PDB file of C-alpha atoms in Angstrom:
ATOM      1  CA  TYR S   1     -62.343-160.881 -19.917  1.00 89.00           C
ATOM      2  CA  ALA S   2     -60.917-158.936 -16.954  1.00 92.00           C
ATOM      3  CA  ILE S   3     -58.018-161.367 -16.525  1.00 95.00           C
ATOM      4  CA  ASP S   4     -57.180-161.165 -20.246  1.00 95.00           C
ATOM      5  CA  MET S   5     -57.344-157.371 -20.117  1.00 93.00           C
ATOM      6  CA  VAL S   6     -55.066-157.123 -17.073  1.00 94.00           C
ATOM      7  CA  ARG S   7     -52.588-159.610 -18.581  1.00 95.00           C
ATOM      8  CA  GLY S   8     -52.580-157.535 -21.758  1.00 94.00           C
ATOM      9  CA  LEU S   9     -51.396-154.546 -19.731  1.00 94.00           C
ATOM     10  CA  GLU S  10     -48.412-156.382 -18.254  1.00 95.00           C
ATOM     11  CA  PRO S  11     -45.896-155.254 -20.936  1.00 96.00           C
ATOM     12  CA  ILE S  12     -46.505-151.559 -20.165  1.00 96.00           C
ATOM     13  CA  ARG S  13     -46.188-152.121 -16.386  1.00 96.00           C
ATOM     14  CA  PRO S  14     -48.869-149.726 -15.089  1.00 96.00           C
ATOM     15  CA  THR S  15     -48.808-148.711 -11.434  1.00 95.00           C
ATOM     16  CA  TRP S  16     -52.185-150.424 -11.107  1.00 95.00           C
ATOM     17  CA  MET S  17     -55.327-151.510 -12.906  1.00 95.00           C
ATOM     18  CA  GLU S  18     -58.225-149.617 -11.385  1.00 94.00           C
ATOM     19  CA  GLU S  19     -61.429-151.505 -10.647  1.00 94.00           C
ATOM     20  CA  PRO S  20     -61.397-154.078 -13.443  1.00 94.00           C
ATOM     21  CA  ILE S  21     -64.706-155.315 -11.974  1.00 94.00           C
ATOM     22  CA  PRO S  22     -67.176-154.029  -9.348  1.00 93.00           C
ATOM     23  CA  PRO S  23     -65.550-153.998  -5.876  1.00 90.00           C
ATOM     24  CA  GLU S  24     -68.182-156.174  -4.218  1.00 93.00           C
ATOM     25  CA  ARG S  25     -66.961-159.156  -6.301  1.00 96.00           C
ATOM     26  CA  ILE S  26     -64.169-159.895  -3.852  1.00 96.00           C
ATOM     27  CA  GLY S  27     -63.584-163.494  -4.957  1.00 97.00           C
ATOM     28  CA  ALA S  28     -63.187-162.377  -8.560  1.00 96.00           C
ATOM     29  CA  PHE S  29     -60.707-159.696  -7.471  1.00 96.00           C
ATOM     30  CA  VAL S  30     -58.636-162.409  -5.799  1.00 97.00           C
ATOM     31  CA  LYS S  31     -58.652-164.496  -9.001  1.00 97.00           C
ATOM     32  CA  ILE S  32     -57.597-161.524 -11.132  1.00 96.00           C
ATOM     33  CA  ARG S  33     -54.840-160.599  -8.703  1.00 95.00           C
ATOM     34  CA  GLN S  34     -53.519-164.177  -8.666  1.00 96.00           C
ATOM     35  CA  ALA S  35     -53.666-164.530 -12.457  1.00 95.00           C
ATOM     36  CA  ALA S  36     -51.859-161.349 -13.492  1.00 91.00           C
ATOM     37  CA  ARG S  37     -48.736-159.383 -12.600  1.00 94.00           C
ATOM     38  CA  VAL S  38     -50.373-155.944 -12.732  1.00 96.00           C
ATOM     39  CA  PRO S  39     -51.243-154.536  -9.294  1.00 97.00           C
ATOM     40  CA  ILE S  40     -54.987-154.246  -8.689  1.00 97.00           C
ATOM     41  CA  ALA S  41     -56.668-151.186  -7.153  1.00 97.00           C
ATOM     42  CA  THR S  42     -60.154-150.470  -5.889  1.00 95.00           C
ATOM     43  CA  GLY S  43     -61.908-148.490  -3.217  1.00 91.00           C
ATOM     44  CA  GLU S  44     -63.631-145.582  -4.917  1.00 91.00           C
ATOM     45  CA  HIS S  45     -66.929-147.380  -4.333  1.00 93.00           C
ATOM     46  CA  VAL S  46     -65.951-149.012  -1.044  1.00 94.00           C
ATOM     47  CA  TYR S  47     -67.550-146.845   1.602  1.00 93.00           C
ATOM     48  CA  THR S  48     -66.648-148.270   5.012  1.00 95.00           C
ATOM     49  CA  ARG S  49     -63.666-149.681   6.889  1.00 96.00           C
ATOM     50  CA  TRP S  50     -65.586-152.959   7.213  1.00 97.00           C
ATOM     51  CA  GLN S  51     -65.940-153.315   3.435  1.00 96.00           C
ATOM     52  CA  THR S  52     -62.274-152.376   3.117  1.00 97.00           C
ATOM     53  CA  LYS S  53     -61.325-154.998   5.684  1.00 98.00           C
ATOM     54  CA  GLU S  54     -63.087-157.699   3.620  1.00 97.00           C
ATOM     55  CA  LEU S  55     -60.952-156.791   0.592  1.00 97.00           C
ATOM     56  CA  LEU S  56     -57.749-156.778   2.626  1.00 98.00           C
ATOM     57  CA  VAL S  57     -58.395-160.022   4.496  1.00 98.00           C
ATOM     58  CA  ALA S  58     -59.202-161.760   1.198  1.00 98.00           C
ATOM     59  CA  GLY S  59     -55.965-160.497  -0.377  1.00 97.00           C
ATOM     60  CA  ALA S  60     -58.012-158.940  -3.165  1.00 97.00           C
ATOM     61  CA  VAL S  61     -56.123-155.680  -3.768  1.00 97.00           C
ATOM     62  CA  ASP S  62     -52.667-154.138  -4.011  1.00 98.00           C
ATOM     63  CA  TRP S  63     -53.816-150.508  -3.733  1.00 98.00           C
ATOM     64  CA  LEU S  64     -56.810-148.870  -2.031  1.00 98.00           C
ATOM     65  CA  GLN S  65     -58.526-145.775  -3.420  1.00 96.00           C
ATOM     66  CA  ASN S  66     -61.231-144.936  -0.897  1.00 95.00           C
ATOM     67  CA  ASP S  67     -62.839-141.534  -1.433  1.00 92.00           C
ATOM     68  CA  PRO S  68     -62.662-139.082   1.504  1.00 92.00           C
ATOM     69  CA  ASP S  69     -66.194-137.796   0.875  1.00 89.00           C
ATOM     70  CA  TRP S  70     -67.860-141.132   0.205  1.00 91.00           C
ATOM     71  CA  THR S  71     -66.265-142.911   3.177  1.00 92.00           C
ATOM     72  CA  GLY S  72     -67.573-140.350   5.640  1.00 89.00           C
ATOM     73  CA  GLY S  73     -64.728-137.881   5.826  1.00 91.00           C
ATOM     74  CA  ILE S  74     -61.281-137.487   7.285  1.00 93.00           C
ATOM     75  CA  THR S  75     -61.881-139.587  10.401  1.00 95.00           C
ATOM     76  CA  GLU S  76     -63.148-142.661   8.558  1.00 95.00           C
ATOM     77  CA  LEU S  77     -60.474-142.434   5.855  1.00 96.00           C
ATOM     78  CA  THR S  78     -57.832-142.200   8.591  1.00 96.00           C
ATOM     79  CA  LYS S  79     -59.218-145.409  10.120  1.00 97.00           C
ATOM     80  CA  ILE S  80     -59.098-147.060   6.685  1.00 97.00           C
ATOM     81  CA  CYS S  81     -55.451-145.984   6.316  1.00 98.00           C
ATOM     82  CA  THR S  82     -54.618-147.459   9.712  1.00 97.00           C
ATOM     83  CA  LEU S  83     -56.257-150.727   8.681  1.00 98.00           C
ATOM     84  CA  ALA S  84     -54.468-150.698   5.311  1.00 98.00           C
ATOM     85  CA  SER S  85     -51.105-150.143   6.985  1.00 98.00           C
ATOM     86  CA  ALA S  86     -51.578-153.361   8.972  1.00 98.00           C
ATOM     87  CA  PHE S  87     -51.903-155.174   5.623  1.00 98.00           C
ATOM     88  CA  GLU S  88     -49.028-153.204   4.041  1.00 98.00           C
ATOM     89  CA  THR S  89     -51.427-151.928   1.389  1.00 98.00           C
ATOM     90  CA  PRO S  90     -50.959-148.330   0.223  1.00 98.00           C
ATOM     91  CA  VAL S  91     -53.870-145.894  -0.016  1.00 98.00           C
ATOM     92  CA  VAL S  92     -54.231-143.200  -2.671  1.00 96.00           C
ATOM     93  CA  ALA S  93     -57.495-141.431  -1.939  1.00 92.00           C
ATOM     94  CA  HIS S  94     -59.862-141.177  -4.887  1.00 89.00           C
ATOM     95  CA  GLY S  95     -60.213-137.993  -6.644  1.00 77.00           C
ATOM     96  CA  HIS S  96     -61.867-134.706  -6.231  1.00 74.00           C
ATOM     97  CA  SER S  97     -61.540-134.215  -2.488  1.00 80.00           C
ATOM     98  CA  LEU S  98     -58.034-132.790  -2.448  1.00 81.00           C
ATOM     99  CA  LEU S  99     -58.081-131.011   0.899  1.00 84.00           C
ATOM    100  CA  PRO S 100     -59.408-133.895   3.009  1.00 88.00           C
ATOM    101  CA  ALA S 101     -57.036-136.256   1.184  1.00 89.00           C
ATOM    102  CA  LEU S 102     -54.068-133.985   1.936  1.00 87.00           C
ATOM    103  CA  HIS S 103     -55.002-133.805   5.616  1.00 88.00           C
ATOM    104  CA  VAL S 104     -55.141-137.594   5.794  1.00 92.00           C
ATOM    105  CA  ALA S 105     -51.911-138.014   3.810  1.00 91.00           C
ATOM    106  CA  GLY S 106     -50.121-135.571   6.082  1.00 89.00           C
ATOM    107  CA  ALA S 107     -51.036-137.679   9.103  1.00 92.00           C
ATOM    108  CA  GLN S 108     -49.834-140.971   7.589  1.00 95.00           C
ATOM    109  CA  SER S 109     -46.523-142.582   6.797  1.00 95.00           C
ATOM    110  CA  PRO S 110     -45.505-142.216   3.136  1.00 95.00           C
ATOM    111  CA  SER S 111     -45.522-146.007   2.954  1.00 96.00           C
ATOM    112  CA  THR S 112     -49.260-145.917   3.724  1.00 97.00           C
ATOM    113  CA  VAL S 113     -50.181-142.868   1.600  1.00 97.00           C
ATOM    114  CA  PRO S 114     -47.356-142.424  -0.936  1.00 95.00           C
ATOM    115  CA  PHE S 115     -49.099-139.692  -2.950  1.00 91.00           C
ATOM    116  CA  VAL S 116     -52.437-137.943  -3.466  1.00 88.00           C
ATOM    117  CA  GLU S 117     -54.576-137.998  -6.600  1.00 86.00           C
ATOM    118  CA  TYR S 118     -55.346-134.484  -7.834  1.00 78.00           C
ATOM    119  CA  LEU S 119     -58.077-133.943 -10.435  1.00 71.00           C
ATOM    120  CA  LEU S 120     -59.100-130.324  -9.814  1.00 57.00           C
ATOM    121  CA  ARG S 121     -56.876-128.930 -12.553  1.00 59.00           C
ATOM    122  CA  HIS S 122     -59.267-130.335 -15.116  1.00 59.00           C
ATOM    123  CA  GLN S 123     -62.349-129.062 -13.278  1.00 68.00           C
ATOM    124  CA  PRO S 124     -61.763-125.399 -12.404  1.00 70.00           C
ATOM    125  CA  ALA S 125     -65.464-124.863 -11.659  1.00 75.00           C
ATOM    126  CA  LYS S 126     -65.016-126.966  -8.502  1.00 77.00           C
ATOM    127  CA  GLN S 127     -62.929-124.131  -7.033  1.00 80.00           C
ATOM    128  CA  TYR S 128     -64.768-121.215  -8.622  1.00 82.00           C
ATOM    129  CA  PHE S 129     -66.171-119.874  -5.342  1.00 84.00           C
ATOM    130  CA  HIS S 130     -62.909-120.263  -3.386  1.00 85.00           C
ATOM    131  CA  THR S 131     -60.632-117.326  -2.580  1.00 86.00           C
ATOM    132  CA  TYR S 132     -57.542-119.532  -2.858  1.00 82.00           C
ATOM    133  CA  ILE S 133     -57.117-121.716  -5.955  1.00 79.00           C
ATOM    134  CA  TYR S 134     -55.123-124.922  -5.534  1.00 78.00           C
ATOM    135  CA  GLU S 135     -52.954-125.238  -8.613  1.00 76.00           C
ATOM    136  CA  PRO S 136     -50.269-127.897  -9.011  1.00 77.00           C
ATOM    137  CA  LYS S 137     -46.786-126.710  -9.970  1.00 81.00           C
ATOM    138  CA  HIS S 138     -44.071-129.247 -10.754  1.00 85.00           C
ATOM    139  CA  GLY S 139     -46.066-131.990  -9.044  1.00 78.00           C
ATOM    140  CA  ASN S 140     -46.649-130.054  -5.821  1.00 80.00           C
ATOM    141  CA  VAL S 141     -49.571-128.111  -4.390  1.00 77.00           C
ATOM    142  CA  LYS S 142     -48.900-125.121  -2.128  1.00 75.00           C
ATOM    143  CA  LEU S 143     -51.412-125.021   0.675  1.00 74.00           C
ATOM    144  CA  PRO S 144     -52.629-121.775   2.244  1.00 73.00           C
ATOM    145  CA  ASP S 145     -52.141-120.867   5.886  1.00 81.00           C
ATOM    146  CA  LEU S 146     -55.863-120.974   6.646  1.00 82.00           C
ATOM    147  CA  PRO S 147     -57.705-122.800   9.418  1.00 84.00           C
ATOM    148  CA  GLY S 148     -59.540-126.077   8.917  1.00 84.00           C
ATOM    149  CA  LEU S 149     -59.497-127.416   5.395  1.00 84.00           C
ATOM    150  CA  GLY S 150     -58.360-124.049   4.077  1.00 82.00           C
ATOM    151  CA  ILE S 151     -61.502-123.154   2.153  1.00 85.00           C
ATOM    152  CA  VAL S 152     -62.703-119.551   2.228  1.00 88.00           C
ATOM    153  CA  LEU S 153     -65.590-118.628  -0.036  1.00 89.00           C
ATOM    154  CA  ASP S 154     -65.503-115.540  -2.243  1.00 90.00           C
ATOM    155  CA  GLU S 155     -68.642-113.645  -1.188  1.00 90.00           C
ATOM    156  CA  ASP S 156     -68.619-111.463  -4.323  1.00 90.00           C
ATOM    157  CA  LYS S 157     -68.807-114.499  -6.598  1.00 86.00           C
ATOM    158  CA  ILE S 158     -71.643-115.950  -4.542  1.00 84.00           C
ATOM    159  CA  THR S 159     -73.579-112.657  -4.594  1.00 86.00           C
ATOM    160  CA  ALA S 160     -73.093-112.326  -8.371  1.00 84.00           C
ATOM    161  CA  ARG S 161     -74.984-115.614  -8.878  1.00 72.00           C
ATOM    162  CA  ASP S 162     -73.031-116.394 -12.015  1.00 71.00           C
ATOM    163  CA  VAL S 163     -74.014-119.413 -14.040  1.00 73.00           C
ATOM    164  CA  LEU S 164     -70.989-121.670 -14.319  1.00 66.00           C
ATOM    165  CA  GLN S 165     -70.182-123.160 -17.701  1.00 64.00           C
ATOM    166  CA  TYR S 166     -68.467-126.545 -17.845  1.00 57.00           C
TER     167      TYR S 166
END
């Protein structure tokens, strides 16, 4: 089924097909990648550089999407990017962890991390307690001049103990 699905996407030429099967099925990833012309991505549920290395050595993926939080933070994701660069495989960090992903992207070549996934716009509650809201404008995010990851909590919002509505 996965091969048929990926082949069916070929006419629209997507940038990638994300996790058509669970990432631990490395042999099946290889078969899908060989059978279709759509690039294959995975990594959201790949938590270590050693698991990532297995995918890369097998030739199972075209794009990696390791999550900065789930891999153990900036240091581990940086190591994964270094590994990926040796295999000429780009990394676009998964999802909701914009600030760690931006720190990693800023330390890499654009050929290794060509862009950053940004999902916070659709989940404003994730930034509710921050003093600085990261809002994309024309495809860019302006970062504050703050130390560390740039997160400062709004004490008044914390003290108010508001119930957040999703």
